[in-house]
């Protein structure tokens, strides 16, 4: 074993006139290898061990991607790196010895050795208090984003509301919970006819800019192939996505950017680059999405973690109004279709179109203003946020202790005679009763004083070592609890349906190994297999091996991409209809 440096030093000595055998012995390198290198038979510089699957330039691209997205708030995991390498190898059609074309542990460790600037870090579990948004953390986030835009000469974007975007997905239930209704007095239950699955919902990705304009939304269906009646029910310029779970995935989000959002920007002649603020969900950024956005001048900016209820316009103003209008529209639709009040998926898009049409641009504008994104004004969000408060977990523990004190006091008073308990209650701070009851009195007094201090009324006589529990006030005043700030400064409860969906998404990895077709000139086997209406779409396809990909696509011929405009699906069915007749 010898290093590259040892061999280079030995070659330098040989070039200077030192005998090969002497130089080899002095530097500890093989004599024959040194001789062959000196004679030009072998290259003077060669990486030790087997040749890497990726070239040095390709690995540098991966390193740049990892560092760039980490600075943007999207740290790359080991799994995401291996997925991206698998996508890259499949796209390049490069032979390799990996199982199913996916690198393993040995390659990952070798990659870290070849690129010492990249290292692994163990992510820490954040307690409730540590994840709590503070004034300082929000100030730092705004400052870092501003410095990044300034360093890259992007500050001009912040002066044009048309170029500042935010997108987020939310679940829209086909059976939203009903409002209060009138009924006959005495009736205990009032029923409303709904679908058999009362929790059925569809994921909708809504995108808007600071000028109050909404881009075409994307509806994600749980289908392998979009049914014809649903395809024709969606407005032509809207996006139709599909995934195995019906939730947002990396593939669907990428194809939304490539096939819906970017073409819409070009159609509207919006000046590029634009800024797109998104939350930190893993489906929102992959190597392929990063590459596409960089090439097409879409700047992805990750919002501050755990603060989307404060700095994401869709959460702050749009979704609250949208959900209320959706519930009202569904109720009205059921009244108009009382003979068959079951809301089906083919009815979803027409109803959503009415709701989105009625959303006032001022609501969207106010969302960006309230979040301090346009006009750029961090103080709009930072000032109302209370300084870092005490540990929420400690507050909860304190509340648990109060509950224990109540139980102890109840048991204690149950086992003390009524005469003695009455005497205890009459005593002041100094006990004047029997000596043998003094310790019992002190114990009873301590528990009782603790409960009084943490009750609804303040008590100035609280012992110094007892801290009044204000956990409820702290959560309310922090502006971080289960509330979304309204435009009038109040708080509304966050839609639980959407939070549940986000928790499920965060708990299930949807980072399917994928490949992207860069442009029409590079479309390979996929171009001949995907139905003709989709040939212009950028497609994210599953990757195991090149042969397997062809086999899978041929078995599912005509399924199409994961996200594309409804116009493309409609063209597919029209072409089939013409061919049939």
mmCIF file of C-alpha atoms in Angstrom, residues 21-380:
data_model
loop_
_atom_site.group_PDB
_atom_site.id
_atom_site.type_symbol
_atom_site.label_atom_id
_atom_site.label_comp_id
_atom_site.label_asym_id
_atom_site.label_seq_id
_atom_site.Cartn_x
_atom_site.Cartn_y
_atom_site.Cartn_z
ATOM 1 C CA UNK A 21 15.486 0.981 -7.420
ATOM 2 C CA UNK A 22 16.812 3.589 -4.979
ATOM 3 C CA UNK A 23 13.786 5.854 -5.405
ATOM 4 C CA UNK A 24 11.383 2.916 -5.007
ATOM 5 C CA UNK A 25 13.069 1.766 -1.792
ATOM 6 C CA UNK A 26 13.333 5.289 -0.390
ATOM 7 C CA UNK A 27 9.642 6.147 -0.954
ATOM 8 C CA UNK A 28 8.201 2.688 -0.347
ATOM 9 C CA UNK A 29 6.616 2.139 -3.764
ATOM 10 C CA UNK A 30 6.794 -0.909 -6.102
ATOM 11 C CA UNK A 31 9.904 -0.788 -8.304
ATOM 12 C CA UNK A 32 8.232 -2.227 -11.433
ATOM 13 C CA UNK A 33 5.258 0.165 -11.137
ATOM 14 C CA UNK A 34 7.611 3.097 -10.715
ATOM 15 C CA UNK A 35 9.669 1.962 -13.718
ATOM 16 C CA UNK A 36 6.580 1.623 -15.944
ATOM 17 C CA UNK A 37 5.320 5.041 -14.916
ATOM 18 C CA UNK A 38 8.713 6.613 -15.540
ATOM 19 C CA UNK A 39 8.803 5.057 -19.032
ATOM 20 C CA UNK A 40 5.289 6.290 -19.794
ATOM 21 C CA UNK A 41 3.779 2.823 -19.929
ATOM 22 C CA UNK A 42 1.354 3.693 -17.124
ATOM 23 C CA UNK A 43 -0.196 7.122 -16.475
ATOM 24 C CA UNK A 44 1.700 9.084 -13.848
ATOM 25 C CA UNK A 45 -1.492 9.839 -11.907
ATOM 26 C CA UNK A 46 -4.158 7.247 -11.290
ATOM 27 C CA UNK A 47 -6.768 6.987 -8.574
ATOM 28 C CA UNK A 48 -6.170 4.060 -6.210
ATOM 29 C CA UNK A 49 -8.573 1.143 -6.309
ATOM 30 C CA UNK A 50 -11.220 0.388 -8.949
ATOM 31 C CA UNK A 51 -12.525 3.134 -11.199
ATOM 32 C CA UNK A 52 -15.545 4.948 -9.711
ATOM 33 C CA UNK A 53 -18.895 4.607 -11.446
ATOM 34 C CA UNK A 54 -19.310 8.385 -11.666
ATOM 35 C CA UNK A 55 -16.680 10.691 -13.082
ATOM 36 C CA UNK A 56 -15.057 13.363 -10.943
ATOM 37 C CA UNK A 57 -17.126 16.032 -12.689
ATOM 38 C CA UNK A 58 -20.365 14.157 -11.998
ATOM 39 C CA UNK A 59 -19.492 13.738 -8.331
ATOM 40 C CA UNK A 60 -18.690 17.449 -8.139
ATOM 41 C CA UNK A 61 -22.217 18.119 -9.404
ATOM 42 C CA UNK A 62 -23.614 15.966 -6.595
ATOM 43 C CA UNK A 63 -21.460 17.788 -4.029
ATOM 44 C CA UNK A 64 -22.675 21.153 -5.340
ATOM 45 C CA UNK A 65 -26.282 19.948 -5.168
ATOM 46 C CA UNK A 66 -25.879 18.736 -1.565
ATOM 47 C CA UNK A 67 -24.311 21.983 -0.364
ATOM 48 C CA UNK A 68 -26.750 24.201 -2.277
ATOM 49 C CA UNK A 69 -29.953 22.555 -1.082
ATOM 50 C CA UNK A 70 -28.609 22.361 2.479
ATOM 51 C CA UNK A 71 -28.137 26.123 2.489
ATOM 52 C CA UNK A 72 -31.667 26.501 1.129
ATOM 53 C CA UNK A 73 -33.042 24.489 4.060
ATOM 54 C CA UNK A 74 -33.290 21.025 2.447
ATOM 55 C CA UNK A 75 -30.565 18.804 3.955
ATOM 56 C CA UNK A 76 -29.985 15.691 1.849
ATOM 57 C CA UNK A 77 -30.261 12.278 3.489
ATOM 58 C CA UNK A 78 -28.259 9.198 2.552
ATOM 59 C CA UNK A 79 -31.336 7.640 0.942
ATOM 60 C CA UNK A 80 -32.006 10.721 -1.172
ATOM 61 C CA UNK A 81 -28.381 10.767 -2.368
ATOM 62 C CA UNK A 82 -28.485 7.094 -3.360
ATOM 63 C CA UNK A 83 -31.839 7.630 -5.098
ATOM 64 C CA UNK A 84 -30.384 10.533 -7.062
ATOM 65 C CA UNK A 85 -27.329 8.507 -8.123
ATOM 66 C CA UNK A 86 -29.625 5.713 -9.271
ATOM 67 C CA UNK A 87 -31.641 8.233 -11.319
ATOM 68 C CA UNK A 88 -28.451 9.626 -12.833
ATOM 69 C CA UNK A 89 -27.071 6.219 -13.807
ATOM 70 C CA UNK A 90 -30.375 5.192 -15.360
ATOM 71 C CA UNK A 91 -30.608 8.401 -17.349
ATOM 72 C CA UNK A 92 -27.025 7.982 -18.577
ATOM 73 C CA UNK A 93 -27.658 4.271 -19.323
ATOM 74 C CA UNK A 94 -24.282 3.536 -17.750
ATOM 75 C CA UNK A 95 -23.460 -0.116 -16.892
ATOM 76 C CA UNK A 96 -22.677 -0.713 -13.229
ATOM 77 C CA UNK A 97 -22.356 -3.546 -10.736
ATOM 78 C CA UNK A 98 -24.915 -2.159 -8.282
ATOM 79 C CA UNK A 99 -27.949 -4.223 -7.342
ATOM 80 C CA UNK A 100 -30.879 -2.849 -9.401
ATOM 81 C CA UNK A 101 -28.596 0.024 -10.371
ATOM 82 C CA UNK A 102 -28.688 1.454 -6.850
ATOM 83 C CA UNK A 103 -25.378 2.097 -4.998
ATOM 84 C CA UNK A 104 -24.968 0.679 -1.517
ATOM 85 C CA UNK A 105 -23.083 1.262 1.708
ATOM 86 C CA UNK A 106 -19.589 0.712 0.233
ATOM 87 C CA UNK A 107 -20.123 3.282 -2.525
ATOM 88 C CA UNK A 108 -21.546 5.788 -0.047
ATOM 89 C CA UNK A 109 -18.529 5.479 2.262
ATOM 90 C CA UNK A 110 -16.135 5.762 -0.694
ATOM 91 C CA UNK A 111 -18.018 8.846 -1.911
ATOM 92 C CA UNK A 112 -17.494 10.520 1.466
ATOM 93 C CA UNK A 113 -13.772 9.655 1.370
ATOM 94 C CA UNK A 114 -13.426 11.114 -2.126
ATOM 95 C CA UNK A 115 -15.297 14.248 -1.106
ATOM 96 C CA UNK A 116 -14.133 15.221 2.391
ATOM 97 C CA UNK A 117 -16.129 18.467 2.282
ATOM 98 C CA UNK A 118 -19.268 16.349 2.740
ATOM 99 C CA UNK A 119 -19.875 14.575 6.012
ATOM 100 C CA UNK A 120 -22.782 12.955 7.821
ATOM 101 C CA UNK A 121 -24.526 14.492 10.795
ATOM 102 C CA UNK A 122 -26.975 12.848 13.173
ATOM 103 C CA UNK A 123 -30.247 14.731 13.178
ATOM 104 C CA UNK A 124 -31.549 15.575 16.618
ATOM 105 C CA UNK A 125 -35.112 15.126 17.784
ATOM 106 C CA UNK A 126 -36.450 18.571 18.624
ATOM 107 C CA UNK A 127 -38.497 18.964 21.775
ATOM 108 C CA UNK A 128 -41.583 21.123 21.604
ATOM 109 C CA UNK A 129 -39.770 24.097 23.133
ATOM 110 C CA UNK A 130 -36.740 23.805 20.835
ATOM 111 C CA UNK A 131 -38.929 23.592 17.750
ATOM 112 C CA UNK A 132 -40.857 26.644 18.947
ATOM 113 C CA UNK A 133 -40.455 29.621 16.680
ATOM 114 C CA UNK A 134 -38.693 32.573 18.302
ATOM 115 C CA UNK A 135 -38.146 36.153 17.275
ATOM 116 C CA UNK A 136 -34.438 35.487 16.906
ATOM 117 C CA UNK A 137 -34.844 32.458 14.628
ATOM 118 C CA UNK A 138 -37.310 34.263 12.360
ATOM 119 C CA UNK A 139 -35.052 37.310 12.157
ATOM 120 C CA UNK A 140 -32.136 35.075 11.157
ATOM 121 C CA UNK A 141 -34.230 33.375 8.478
ATOM 122 C CA UNK A 142 -35.300 36.646 6.867
ATOM 123 C CA UNK A 143 -31.717 37.916 7.061
ATOM 124 C CA UNK A 144 -30.260 34.789 5.418
ATOM 125 C CA UNK A 145 -32.797 34.857 2.564
ATOM 126 C CA UNK A 146 -32.155 38.545 1.937
ATOM 127 C CA UNK A 147 -28.366 38.010 1.896
ATOM 128 C CA UNK A 148 -28.745 35.090 -0.514
ATOM 129 C CA UNK A 149 -30.871 37.150 -2.912
ATOM 130 C CA UNK A 150 -28.493 40.092 -2.622
ATOM 131 C CA UNK A 151 -25.420 37.940 -3.255
ATOM 132 C CA UNK A 152 -26.989 36.510 -6.435
ATOM 133 C CA UNK A 153 -28.387 39.863 -7.675
ATOM 134 C CA UNK A 154 -32.001 38.738 -7.173
ATOM 135 C CA UNK A 155 -33.205 41.634 -5.007
ATOM 136 C CA UNK A 156 -35.011 43.127 -7.993
ATOM 137 C CA UNK A 157 -37.490 40.257 -7.835
ATOM 138 C CA UNK A 158 -38.749 41.470 -4.450
ATOM 139 C CA UNK A 159 -39.897 44.741 -6.029
ATOM 140 C CA UNK A 160 -42.234 42.977 -8.494
ATOM 141 C CA UNK A 161 -45.244 41.174 -6.920
ATOM 142 C CA UNK A 162 -45.846 39.170 -10.098
ATOM 143 C CA UNK A 163 -42.507 37.336 -9.602
ATOM 144 C CA UNK A 164 -42.981 36.300 -5.951
ATOM 145 C CA UNK A 165 -44.851 32.971 -5.572
ATOM 146 C CA UNK A 166 -45.918 30.560 -2.869
ATOM 147 C CA UNK A 167 -47.381 27.093 -3.307
ATOM 148 C CA UNK A 168 -48.703 24.548 -0.857
ATOM 149 C CA UNK A 169 -50.927 21.504 -0.937
ATOM 150 C CA UNK A 170 -54.007 20.855 1.165
ATOM 151 C CA UNK A 171 -56.630 18.141 1.458
ATOM 152 C CA UNK A 172 -60.163 18.925 0.288
ATOM 153 C CA UNK A 173 -62.737 16.521 1.686
ATOM 154 C CA UNK A 174 -65.575 15.339 -0.506
ATOM 155 C CA UNK A 175 -67.675 15.282 2.664
ATOM 156 C CA UNK A 176 -66.688 18.354 4.676
ATOM 157 C CA UNK A 177 -68.137 18.558 8.152
ATOM 158 C CA UNK A 178 -71.518 20.245 8.133
ATOM 159 C CA UNK A 179 -72.521 23.451 9.862
ATOM 160 C CA UNK A 180 -75.258 23.937 12.427
ATOM 161 C CA UNK A 181 -78.700 23.263 10.962
ATOM 162 C CA UNK A 182 -82.284 23.766 12.040
ATOM 163 C CA UNK A 183 -84.172 20.723 13.277
ATOM 164 C CA UNK A 184 -87.316 19.770 15.125
ATOM 165 C CA UNK A 185 -86.977 20.431 18.821
ATOM 166 C CA UNK A 186 -86.425 17.192 20.680
ATOM 167 C CA UNK A 187 -84.597 15.399 17.852
ATOM 168 C CA UNK A 188 -81.328 14.100 19.246
ATOM 169 C CA UNK A 189 -79.694 13.331 15.887
ATOM 170 C CA UNK A 190 -79.848 15.109 12.543
ATOM 171 C CA UNK A 191 -78.323 13.225 9.616
ATOM 172 C CA UNK A 192 -77.033 14.289 6.207
ATOM 173 C CA UNK A 193 -76.579 11.861 3.316
ATOM 174 C CA UNK A 194 -72.942 11.726 2.224
ATOM 175 C CA UNK A 195 -70.544 9.380 0.439
ATOM 176 C CA UNK A 196 -69.874 5.946 1.879
ATOM 177 C CA UNK A 197 -66.317 7.006 2.732
ATOM 178 C CA UNK A 198 -66.879 10.175 4.745
ATOM 179 C CA UNK A 199 -63.119 10.811 5.018
ATOM 180 C CA UNK A 200 -62.377 10.658 1.291
ATOM 181 C CA UNK A 201 -60.373 13.651 0.117
ATOM 182 C CA UNK A 202 -58.240 14.912 -2.753
ATOM 183 C CA UNK A 203 -54.911 16.707 -2.499
ATOM 184 C CA UNK A 204 -54.803 20.069 -4.271
ATOM 185 C CA UNK A 205 -51.609 22.065 -4.866
ATOM 186 C CA UNK A 206 -52.463 25.776 -4.940
ATOM 187 C CA UNK A 207 -49.976 28.340 -6.265
ATOM 188 C CA UNK A 208 -50.321 32.117 -6.221
ATOM 189 C CA UNK A 209 -48.210 35.253 -6.439
ATOM 190 C CA UNK A 210 -48.067 38.473 -4.432
ATOM 191 C CA UNK A 211 -50.078 40.236 -7.139
ATOM 192 C CA UNK A 212 -53.129 38.161 -6.177
ATOM 193 C CA UNK A 213 -53.035 35.878 -9.232
ATOM 194 C CA UNK A 214 -53.459 32.117 -8.956
ATOM 195 C CA UNK A 215 -51.559 29.739 -11.228
ATOM 196 C CA UNK A 216 -53.341 26.606 -12.507
ATOM 197 C CA UNK A 217 -53.835 24.268 -9.525
ATOM 198 C CA UNK A 218 -52.863 20.605 -9.476
ATOM 199 C CA UNK A 219 -55.310 17.929 -8.316
ATOM 200 C CA UNK A 220 -53.692 14.648 -7.234
ATOM 201 C CA UNK A 221 -55.782 11.497 -7.719
ATOM 202 C CA UNK A 222 -55.203 8.020 -6.373
ATOM 203 C CA UNK A 223 -55.139 6.326 -9.768
ATOM 204 C CA UNK A 224 -52.706 4.518 -12.039
ATOM 205 C CA UNK A 225 -54.692 5.806 -15.003
ATOM 206 C CA UNK A 226 -57.018 8.811 -14.910
ATOM 207 C CA UNK A 227 -60.613 7.844 -15.857
ATOM 208 C CA UNK A 228 -62.050 9.548 -18.897
ATOM 209 C CA UNK A 229 -64.952 11.274 -17.106
ATOM 210 C CA UNK A 230 -62.565 12.795 -14.547
ATOM 211 C CA UNK A 231 -60.119 13.931 -17.243
ATOM 212 C CA UNK A 232 -62.874 15.840 -19.064
ATOM 213 C CA UNK A 233 -64.230 17.342 -15.823
ATOM 214 C CA UNK A 234 -60.975 19.194 -15.067
ATOM 215 C CA UNK A 235 -60.443 22.587 -16.778
ATOM 216 C CA UNK A 236 -57.972 22.269 -19.697
ATOM 217 C CA UNK A 237 -55.173 24.352 -18.209
ATOM 218 C CA UNK A 238 -55.316 22.723 -14.752
ATOM 219 C CA UNK A 239 -52.927 20.003 -13.704
ATOM 220 C CA UNK A 240 -53.869 16.380 -13.103
ATOM 221 C CA UNK A 241 -51.517 14.384 -10.900
ATOM 222 C CA UNK A 242 -51.602 10.764 -9.873
ATOM 223 C CA UNK A 243 -49.819 8.741 -7.222
ATOM 224 C CA UNK A 244 -50.299 5.413 -5.492
ATOM 225 C CA UNK A 245 -51.334 7.113 -2.246
ATOM 226 C CA UNK A 246 -53.146 10.136 -3.649
ATOM 227 C CA UNK A 247 -50.676 12.431 -1.832
ATOM 228 C CA UNK A 248 -47.954 14.699 -3.116
ATOM 229 C CA UNK A 249 -44.753 12.891 -4.114
ATOM 230 C CA UNK A 250 -41.373 13.953 -5.460
ATOM 231 C CA UNK A 251 -42.347 12.791 -8.942
ATOM 232 C CA UNK A 252 -45.665 14.640 -8.977
ATOM 233 C CA UNK A 253 -44.135 17.883 -7.685
ATOM 234 C CA UNK A 254 -41.324 17.776 -10.259
ATOM 235 C CA UNK A 255 -43.733 17.215 -13.128
ATOM 236 C CA UNK A 256 -45.957 20.014 -11.821
ATOM 237 C CA UNK A 257 -42.996 22.389 -12.083
ATOM 238 C CA UNK A 258 -41.999 21.114 -15.520
ATOM 239 C CA UNK A 259 -45.351 20.580 -17.210
ATOM 240 C CA UNK A 260 -47.707 23.082 -15.567
ATOM 241 C CA UNK A 261 -46.053 25.871 -13.576
ATOM 242 C CA UNK A 262 -43.174 26.751 -15.927
ATOM 243 C CA UNK A 263 -45.296 26.628 -19.131
ATOM 244 C CA UNK A 264 -47.803 28.888 -17.373
ATOM 245 C CA UNK A 265 -45.024 31.380 -16.561
ATOM 246 C CA UNK A 266 -44.013 31.420 -20.225
ATOM 247 C CA UNK A 267 -47.614 31.764 -21.399
ATOM 248 C CA UNK A 268 -48.205 34.712 -19.060
ATOM 249 C CA UNK A 269 -44.882 36.259 -20.145
ATOM 250 C CA UNK A 270 -43.790 36.648 -16.526
ATOM 251 C CA UNK A 271 -40.239 37.889 -16.259
ATOM 252 C CA UNK A 272 -37.749 35.284 -15.066
ATOM 253 C CA UNK A 273 -36.284 34.453 -12.640
ATOM 254 C CA UNK A 274 -39.106 34.105 -10.128
ATOM 255 C CA UNK A 275 -39.049 33.153 -6.447
ATOM 256 C CA UNK A 276 -41.148 30.212 -5.277
ATOM 257 C CA UNK A 277 -41.498 29.926 -1.487
ATOM 258 C CA UNK A 278 -42.255 26.347 -0.396
ATOM 259 C CA UNK A 279 -42.266 24.427 2.854
ATOM 260 C CA UNK A 280 -39.580 21.889 3.686
ATOM 261 C CA UNK A 281 -41.469 18.714 2.768
ATOM 262 C CA UNK A 282 -39.152 16.085 1.271
ATOM 263 C CA UNK A 283 -41.280 15.799 -1.885
ATOM 264 C CA UNK A 284 -40.494 19.406 -2.810
ATOM 265 C CA UNK A 285 -36.839 19.089 -3.688
ATOM 266 C CA UNK A 286 -34.765 16.441 -5.406
ATOM 267 C CA UNK A 287 -31.700 16.566 -7.612
ATOM 268 C CA UNK A 288 -33.833 16.572 -10.758
ATOM 269 C CA UNK A 289 -36.161 19.295 -9.439
ATOM 270 C CA UNK A 290 -33.157 21.401 -8.417
ATOM 271 C CA UNK A 291 -31.598 21.016 -11.846
ATOM 272 C CA UNK A 292 -34.833 21.900 -13.620
ATOM 273 C CA UNK A 293 -35.437 25.004 -11.486
ATOM 274 C CA UNK A 294 -31.852 26.169 -11.920
ATOM 275 C CA UNK A 295 -32.020 25.767 -15.699
ATOM 276 C CA UNK A 296 -35.411 27.478 -15.960
ATOM 277 C CA UNK A 297 -34.757 30.325 -13.480
ATOM 278 C CA UNK A 298 -37.122 29.271 -10.722
ATOM 279 C CA UNK A 299 -35.596 30.054 -7.317
ATOM 280 C CA UNK A 300 -36.859 27.639 -4.664
ATOM 281 C CA UNK A 301 -36.727 29.062 -1.137
ATOM 282 C CA UNK A 302 -37.513 26.889 1.878
ATOM 283 C CA UNK A 303 -39.690 28.529 4.500
ATOM 284 C CA UNK A 304 -38.563 28.512 8.121
ATOM 285 C CA UNK A 305 -39.307 25.113 9.745
ATOM 286 C CA UNK A 306 -42.334 25.003 12.055
ATOM 287 C CA UNK A 307 -43.321 28.530 11.012
ATOM 288 C CA UNK A 308 -45.502 28.010 7.959
ATOM 289 C CA UNK A 309 -48.503 29.158 10.010
ATOM 290 C CA UNK A 310 -46.723 32.516 10.282
ATOM 291 C CA UNK A 311 -44.844 32.993 6.996
ATOM 292 C CA UNK A 312 -46.656 30.895 4.370
ATOM 293 C CA UNK A 313 -49.328 33.007 2.608
ATOM 294 C CA UNK A 314 -51.415 29.981 1.651
ATOM 295 C CA UNK A 315 -51.664 28.930 5.297
ATOM 296 C CA UNK A 316 -52.098 32.403 6.729
ATOM 297 C CA UNK A 317 -54.981 33.633 4.582
ATOM 298 C CA UNK A 318 -55.845 31.638 1.465
ATOM 299 C CA UNK A 319 -56.676 28.156 2.753
ATOM 300 C CA UNK A 320 -58.872 29.410 5.577
ATOM 301 C CA UNK A 321 -61.087 31.320 3.164
ATOM 302 C CA UNK A 322 -60.859 28.574 0.561
ATOM 303 C CA UNK A 323 -62.008 25.824 2.932
ATOM 304 C CA UNK A 324 -64.928 27.904 4.188
ATOM 305 C CA UNK A 325 -66.076 28.621 0.639
ATOM 306 C CA UNK A 326 -65.559 24.965 -0.323
ATOM 307 C CA UNK A 327 -67.806 23.785 2.511
ATOM 308 C CA UNK A 328 -70.475 26.284 1.477
ATOM 309 C CA UNK A 329 -70.260 25.297 -2.203
ATOM 310 C CA UNK A 330 -70.543 21.565 -1.421
ATOM 311 C CA UNK A 331 -73.606 22.218 0.725
ATOM 312 C CA UNK A 332 -75.226 24.257 -2.052
ATOM 313 C CA UNK A 333 -74.419 21.550 -4.613
ATOM 314 C CA UNK A 334 -76.127 18.919 -2.456
ATOM 315 C CA UNK A 335 -79.235 21.071 -2.198
ATOM 316 C CA UNK A 336 -79.338 21.453 -5.989
ATOM 317 C CA UNK A 337 -78.802 17.697 -6.464
ATOM 318 C CA UNK A 338 -81.042 16.350 -3.715
ATOM 319 C CA UNK A 339 -82.053 13.362 -5.863
ATOM 320 C CA UNK A 340 -78.416 12.179 -5.914
ATOM 321 C CA UNK A 341 -76.446 14.193 -3.306
ATOM 322 C CA UNK A 342 -73.324 12.015 -3.481
ATOM 323 C CA UNK A 343 -70.356 14.185 -4.453
ATOM 324 C CA UNK A 344 -68.126 12.167 -6.773
ATOM 325 C CA UNK A 345 -64.620 12.858 -8.011
ATOM 326 C CA UNK A 346 -65.892 13.932 -11.406
ATOM 327 C CA UNK A 347 -67.822 16.703 -9.637
ATOM 328 C CA UNK A 348 -64.793 17.895 -7.686
ATOM 329 C CA UNK A 349 -62.979 20.086 -10.259
ATOM 330 C CA UNK A 350 -66.067 22.057 -11.430
ATOM 331 C CA UNK A 351 -66.927 22.919 -7.819
ATOM 332 C CA UNK A 352 -63.334 23.841 -6.983
ATOM 333 C CA UNK A 353 -63.241 26.073 -10.073
ATOM 334 C CA UNK A 354 -66.198 28.063 -8.728
ATOM 335 C CA UNK A 355 -64.521 28.423 -5.342
ATOM 336 C CA UNK A 356 -61.183 29.562 -6.767
ATOM 337 C CA UNK A 357 -62.951 32.004 -9.056
ATOM 338 C CA UNK A 358 -64.585 33.644 -6.043
ATOM 339 C CA UNK A 359 -61.318 34.035 -4.113
ATOM 340 C CA UNK A 360 -60.544 37.733 -3.989
ATOM 341 C CA UNK A 361 -57.039 38.769 -5.129
ATOM 342 C CA UNK A 362 -56.902 40.940 -2.016
ATOM 343 C CA UNK A 363 -56.975 37.817 0.156
ATOM 344 C CA UNK A 364 -53.861 36.491 -1.588
ATOM 345 C CA UNK A 365 -52.126 39.888 -1.488
ATOM 346 C CA UNK A 366 -52.862 40.255 2.220
ATOM 347 C CA UNK A 367 -51.369 36.811 2.824
ATOM 348 C CA UNK A 368 -48.033 37.855 1.321
ATOM 349 C CA UNK A 369 -48.173 41.160 3.199
ATOM 350 C CA UNK A 370 -48.979 39.496 6.510
ATOM 351 C CA UNK A 371 -46.069 37.079 6.005
ATOM 352 C CA UNK A 372 -43.642 39.915 5.259
ATOM 353 C CA UNK A 373 -42.761 38.438 1.846
ATOM 354 C CA UNK A 374 -44.174 41.290 -0.240
ATOM 355 C CA UNK A 375 -43.485 44.011 0.442
ATOM 356 C CA UNK A 376 -40.373 42.544 2.063
ATOM 357 C CA UNK A 377 -40.970 43.442 5.705
ATOM 358 C CA UNK A 378 -39.685 40.960 8.312
ATOM 359 C CA UNK A 379 -41.021 43.159 11.130
ATOM 360 C CA UNK A 380 -44.567 42.307 10.038
#
